[in-house]
Amino acid sequence: QVQLVESGGGTVQYGGSLRLSCEASGASFRLLDISWHRQQAPGNERELVASFLNDGTSHYGDSAKGRFTISRDNTKSTVHLQMTDLRPEDTGVYFCKSGRRGWGKMYDAWGQGTQVTVSS
């Protein structure tokens, strides 16, 4: 069973930066597709921010393109999300999610989330 732990959230001012981390355990990290999702308010849908797949490719949601960078360290079983030029609309709870394409829900898990607040 995959377990995910996020860290790095906090409060920053408009235009600031934050680096989020997601550490995985419970499965071979190299097998996992890892993605970051944002929930801007309780009850809202979780929006895909960025993903780093087990084939080495990365993908970004429209809100993240040009400002956020996702990276992966297989030696530390960790995915980072470097966020720059933060805006108030980036505020929300950021969740890390694992999966593995073609394997159903076997590798699916969500972290507990980390709060990001951007003040204007």
Coordinates of N, CA and C in Angstrom, one line a residue:
Q1 N 0.9 -1.2 0.0 CA 0.0 0.0 0.0 C 0.9 1.2 0.0
V2 N 0.6 2.1 -1.0 CA 1.4 3.3 -1.1 C 1.0 4.3 0.0
Q3 N 2.0 5.0 0.5 CA 1.7 6.1 1.5 C 2.5 7.3 1.0
L4 N 1.9 8.4 1.1 CA 2.5 9.7 0.6 C 2.4 10.7 1.7
V5 N 3.5 11.5 1.8 CA 3.6 12.5 2.8 C 4.1 13.8 2.1
E6 N 3.3 14.8 2.2 CA 3.6 16.1 1.6 C 4.2 17.0 2.6
S7 N 5.0 18.0 2.2 CA 5.6 19.0 3.1 C 5.9 20.2 2.2
G8 N 6.2 21.3 2.9 CA 6.6 22.5 2.2 C 5.6 23.6 2.0
G9 N 4.4 23.4 2.4 CA 3.4 24.4 2.3 C 3.7 25.6 3.2
G10 N 2.9 26.7 3.1 CA 3.0 27.8 3.9 C 2.4 29.0 3.4
T11 N 2.7 30.2 3.9 CA 2.1 31.4 3.5 C 3.2 32.3 2.8
V12 N 2.9 32.8 1.6 CA 3.9 33.7 1.0 C 3.1 34.9 0.4
Q13 N 3.9 35.9 0.0 CA 3.3 37.0 -0.6 C 3.2 36.9 -2.1
Y14 N 2.3 37.7 -2.7 CA 2.2 37.7 -4.2 C 3.6 37.8 -4.8
G15 N 3.8 36.9 -5.8 CA 5.1 36.8 -6.5 C 6.2 36.0 -5.8
G16 N 5.9 35.4 -4.7 CA 6.8 34.6 -4.0 C 6.9 33.2 -4.5
S17 N 7.7 32.4 -3.8 CA 8.0 31.0 -4.2 C 7.8 30.1 -3.1
L18 N 7.5 28.9 -3.4 CA 7.5 27.8 -2.5 C 7.9 26.5 -3.2
R19 N 8.4 25.6 -2.4 CA 8.8 24.3 -2.9 C 8.1 23.2 -2.1
L20 N 7.2 22.4 -2.7 CA 6.5 21.3 -2.1 C 7.2 20.0 -2.4
S21 N 7.2 19.1 -1.4 CA 7.8 17.8 -1.6 C 6.7 16.7 -1.2
C22 N 6.9 15.6 -1.9 CA 6.0 14.5 -1.7 C 6.9 13.2 -1.6
E23 N 6.9 12.6 -0.5 CA 7.8 11.4 -0.3 C 6.8 10.2 -0.3
A24 N 7.2 9.2 -1.0 CA 6.4 8.0 -1.2 C 7.1 6.8 -0.5
S25 N 6.2 5.9 0.0 CA 6.7 4.6 0.6 C 5.7 3.6 0.3
G26 N 6.1 2.3 0.5 CA 5.2 1.2 0.3 C 5.1 0.6 -1.0
A27 N 5.9 1.1 -2.0 CA 6.0 0.5 -3.3 C 7.3 1.0 -3.9
S28 N 7.7 0.2 -5.0 CA 8.9 0.7 -5.7 C 8.6 2.0 -6.4
F29 N 9.3 3.0 -6.0 CA 9.0 4.4 -6.4 C 9.1 4.5 -7.9
R30 N 10.0 3.8 -8.5 CA 10.2 3.9 -10.0 C 9.0 3.5 -10.8
L31 N 8.1 2.7 -10.1 CA 6.9 2.3 -10.8 C 5.8 3.3 -10.8
L32 N 5.9 4.3 -10.0 CA 4.8 5.2 -9.7 C 4.7 6.4 -10.7
D33 N 3.5 6.7 -11.0 CA 3.2 8.0 -11.6 C 2.8 8.9 -10.4
I34 N 3.4 10.1 -10.3 CA 3.1 11.0 -9.2 C 2.5 12.3 -9.8
S35 N 1.5 12.8 -9.1 CA 0.9 14.1 -9.6 C 0.6 14.9 -8.4
W36 N 0.5 16.2 -8.7 CA 0.1 17.2 -7.7 C -1.3 17.8 -8.1
H37 N -2.2 17.9 -7.1 CA -3.5 18.4 -7.4 C -3.8 19.5 -6.4
R38 N -4.6 20.4 -6.8 CA -4.9 21.6 -5.9 C -6.4 21.6 -5.7
Q39 N -6.8 21.9 -4.4 CA -8.2 22.1 -4.1 C -8.3 23.5 -3.5
Q40 N -9.0 24.4 -4.2 CA -9.0 25.8 -3.8 C -9.9 26.0 -2.6
A41 N -10.9 25.2 -2.5 CA -11.9 25.4 -1.3 C -12.5 24.1 -1.0
P42 N -12.9 23.8 0.2 CA -13.5 22.6 0.6 C -14.7 22.3 -0.3
G43 N -14.8 21.1 -0.8 CA -15.9 20.8 -1.7 C -15.7 21.0 -3.1
N44 N -14.6 21.8 -3.4 CA -14.3 22.0 -4.9 C -13.6 20.7 -5.4
E45 N -13.6 20.6 -6.7 CA -12.9 19.5 -7.3 C -11.4 19.8 -7.2
R46 N -10.6 18.7 -7.1 CA -9.2 18.8 -7.1 C -8.7 18.9 -8.5
E47 N -7.9 20.0 -8.8 CA -7.4 20.3 -10.1 C -6.0 19.8 -10.3
L48 N -5.8 19.2 -11.4 CA -4.4 18.7 -11.7 C -3.5 19.9 -11.9
V49 N -2.4 19.9 -11.2 CA -1.4 21.0 -11.3 C -0.2 20.5 -12.2
A50 N 0.3 19.4 -11.8 CA 1.5 18.8 -12.6 C 1.6 17.4 -12.3
S51 N 2.2 16.6 -13.2 CA 2.5 15.2 -13.0 C 3.8 14.8 -13.5
F52 N 4.4 13.8 -12.9 CA 5.7 13.3 -13.4 C 5.5 11.8 -13.4
L53 N 5.5 11.3 -14.6 CA 5.2 9.9 -14.9 C 6.4 8.9 -14.7
N54 N 6.1 7.7 -14.6 CA 7.2 6.7 -14.4 C 8.1 6.5 -15.7
D55 N 7.6 7.1 -16.8 CA 8.4 7.0 -18.0 C 9.3 8.2 -18.2
G56 N 9.3 9.1 -17.2 CA 10.2 10.2 -17.2 C 9.6 11.5 -17.8
T57 N 8.3 11.4 -18.2 CA 7.7 12.6 -18.8 C 7.0 13.4 -17.7
S58 N 6.9 14.7 -18.0 CA 6.1 15.6 -17.0 C 5.1 16.3 -17.8
H59 N 4.0 16.7 -17.1 CA 2.9 17.4 -17.7 C 2.4 18.5 -16.7
Y60 N 1.9 19.5 -17.3 CA 1.4 20.7 -16.4 C 0.0 21.1 -16.8
G61 N -0.7 21.4 -15.8 CA -2.0 22.1 -16.0 C -1.8 23.5 -16.5
D62 N -2.8 24.1 -17.1 CA -2.7 25.4 -17.7 C -2.3 26.4 -16.7
S63 N -2.7 26.3 -15.4 CA -2.4 27.3 -14.4 C -0.9 27.3 -14.0
A64 N -0.3 26.1 -14.2 CA 1.1 25.9 -13.8 C 2.1 26.2 -14.8
K65 N 1.7 26.2 -16.1 CA 2.7 26.3 -17.2 C 3.5 27.6 -17.1
G66 N 4.8 27.5 -17.1 CA 5.7 28.7 -17.1 C 6.0 29.2 -15.7
R67 N 5.3 28.7 -14.7 CA 5.6 29.2 -13.3 C 6.0 28.0 -12.4
F68 N 5.5 26.8 -12.6 CA 5.8 25.7 -11.7 C 6.7 24.7 -12.4
T69 N 7.6 24.0 -11.7 CA 8.4 23.0 -12.2 C 8.3 21.7 -11.3
I70 N 8.0 20.6 -11.9 CA 7.9 19.4 -11.2 C 9.2 18.6 -11.4
S71 N 9.8 18.0 -10.4 CA 11.0 17.2 -10.6 C 10.9 16.0 -9.7
R72 N 11.7 15.0 -10.0 CA 11.6 13.7 -9.3 C 13.0 13.2 -9.0
D73 N 13.1 12.7 -7.8 CA 14.4 12.1 -7.3 C 14.1 10.7 -6.9
N74 N 14.4 9.7 -7.8 CA 14.1 8.3 -7.5 C 14.9 7.8 -6.4
T75 N 16.1 8.4 -6.1 CA 16.9 7.9 -5.0 C 16.3 8.2 -3.7
K76 N 15.5 9.2 -3.6 CA 14.9 9.6 -2.4 C 13.4 9.4 -2.4
S77 N 12.9 8.7 -3.4 CA 11.4 8.5 -3.5 C 10.6 9.7 -3.3
T78 N 11.0 10.8 -3.9 CA 10.4 12.1 -3.7 C 10.2 12.8 -5.0
V79 N 9.1 13.5 -5.0 CA 8.7 14.4 -6.1 C 8.6 15.8 -5.6
H80 N 9.2 16.8 -6.2 CA 9.1 18.2 -5.8 C 8.3 19.0 -6.7
L81 N 7.7 20.0 -6.2 CA 7.0 21.0 -7.0 C 7.5 22.4 -6.7
Q82 N 8.3 22.9 -7.5 CA 8.8 24.3 -7.3 C 7.8 25.3 -7.9
M83 N 7.3 26.1 -7.1 CA 6.3 27.1 -7.5 C 6.9 28.5 -7.4
T84 N 6.8 29.2 -8.5 CA 7.3 30.6 -8.5 C 6.2 31.5 -9.0
D85 N 6.4 32.8 -8.8 CA 5.5 33.8 -9.3 C 4.1 33.5 -8.7
L86 N 4.0 33.2 -7.5 CA 2.7 32.7 -6.9 C 1.7 33.9 -6.8
R87 N 0.4 33.5 -7.1 CA -0.7 34.5 -7.1 C -1.7 34.1 -6.1
P88 N -2.6 35.0 -5.7 CA -3.6 34.6 -4.7 C -4.5 33.4 -5.2
E89 N -4.7 33.3 -6.5 CA -5.5 32.2 -7.0 C -4.8 30.8 -6.9
D90 N -3.5 30.8 -6.5 CA -2.8 29.6 -6.3 C -3.1 29.0 -4.9
T91 N -3.8 29.8 -4.1 CA -4.1 29.4 -2.7 C -5.0 28.2 -2.7
G92 N -4.7 27.3 -1.8 CA -5.5 26.0 -1.7 C -4.7 25.0 -1.0
V93 N -5.3 23.8 -0.9 CA -4.6 22.6 -0.3 C -4.0 21.8 -1.5
Y94 N -2.8 21.5 -1.4 CA -2.1 20.8 -2.5 C -1.9 19.4 -2.0
F95 N -2.4 18.5 -2.9 CA -2.4 17.0 -2.6 C -1.4 16.3 -3.6
C96 N -0.7 15.4 -3.1 CA 0.1 14.5 -3.9 C -0.7 13.2 -4.1
K97 N -0.6 12.7 -5.3 CA -1.3 11.5 -5.7 C -0.4 10.5 -6.4
S98 N -0.6 9.2 -6.1 CA 0.2 8.2 -6.8 C -0.7 7.3 -7.6
G99 N -0.2 6.7 -8.6 CA -0.9 5.8 -9.4 C 0.1 5.0 -10.3
R100 N -0.5 4.2 -11.1 CA 0.4 3.5 -12.1 C -0.5 3.1 -13.3
R101 N -0.3 3.7 -14.4 CA -1.1 3.5 -15.6 C -1.2 2.0 -16.0
G102 N -2.4 1.5 -16.2 CA -2.6 0.2 -16.6 C -2.8 -0.8 -15.5
W103 N -2.7 -0.3 -14.2 CA -2.8 -1.2 -13.1 C -4.0 -0.9 -12.2
G104 N -5.0 -0.2 -12.8 CA -6.2 0.1 -12.0 C -5.9 0.9 -10.8
K105 N -6.4 0.6 -9.7 CA -6.2 1.4 -8.4 C -5.2 0.8 -7.5
M106 N -4.5 -0.2 -8.0 CA -3.5 -0.9 -7.1 C -2.5 0.0 -6.5
Y107 N -2.1 1.0 -7.2 CA -1.0 1.9 -6.7 C -1.6 3.3 -6.3
D108 N -2.9 3.4 -6.3 CA -3.5 4.7 -6.1 C -3.4 5.1 -4.6
A109 N -3.1 6.3 -4.3 CA -3.1 6.8 -2.9 C -3.0 8.4 -3.0
W110 N -3.5 9.0 -1.9 CA -3.5 10.4 -1.8 C -2.7 10.8 -0.5
G111 N -2.0 11.8 -0.5 CA -1.4 12.3 0.7 C -2.4 13.1 1.5
Q112 N -2.0 13.6 2.6 CA -3.0 14.3 3.5 C -3.2 15.8 3.1
G113 N -2.3 16.3 2.2 CA -2.4 17.7 1.7 C -1.6 18.6 2.5
T114 N -1.2 19.7 1.9 CA -0.4 20.8 2.5 C -1.0 22.1 2.0
Q115 N -1.2 23.0 3.0 CA -1.9 24.3 2.7 C -0.9 25.3 2.1
V116 N -1.3 25.9 1.0 CA -0.5 27.0 0.4 C -1.4 28.2 0.4
T117 N -0.9 29.3 1.0 CA -1.7 30.6 1.0 C -0.9 31.7 0.4
V118 N -1.4 32.3 -0.6 CA -0.7 33.5 -1.2 C -1.5 34.7 -0.9
S119 N -0.8 35.6 -0.2 CA -1.5 36.9 0.2 C -1.2 38.0 -0.8
S120 N -2.1 38.9 -1.0 CA -1.9 40.0 -1.9 C -1.5 41.2 -1.2

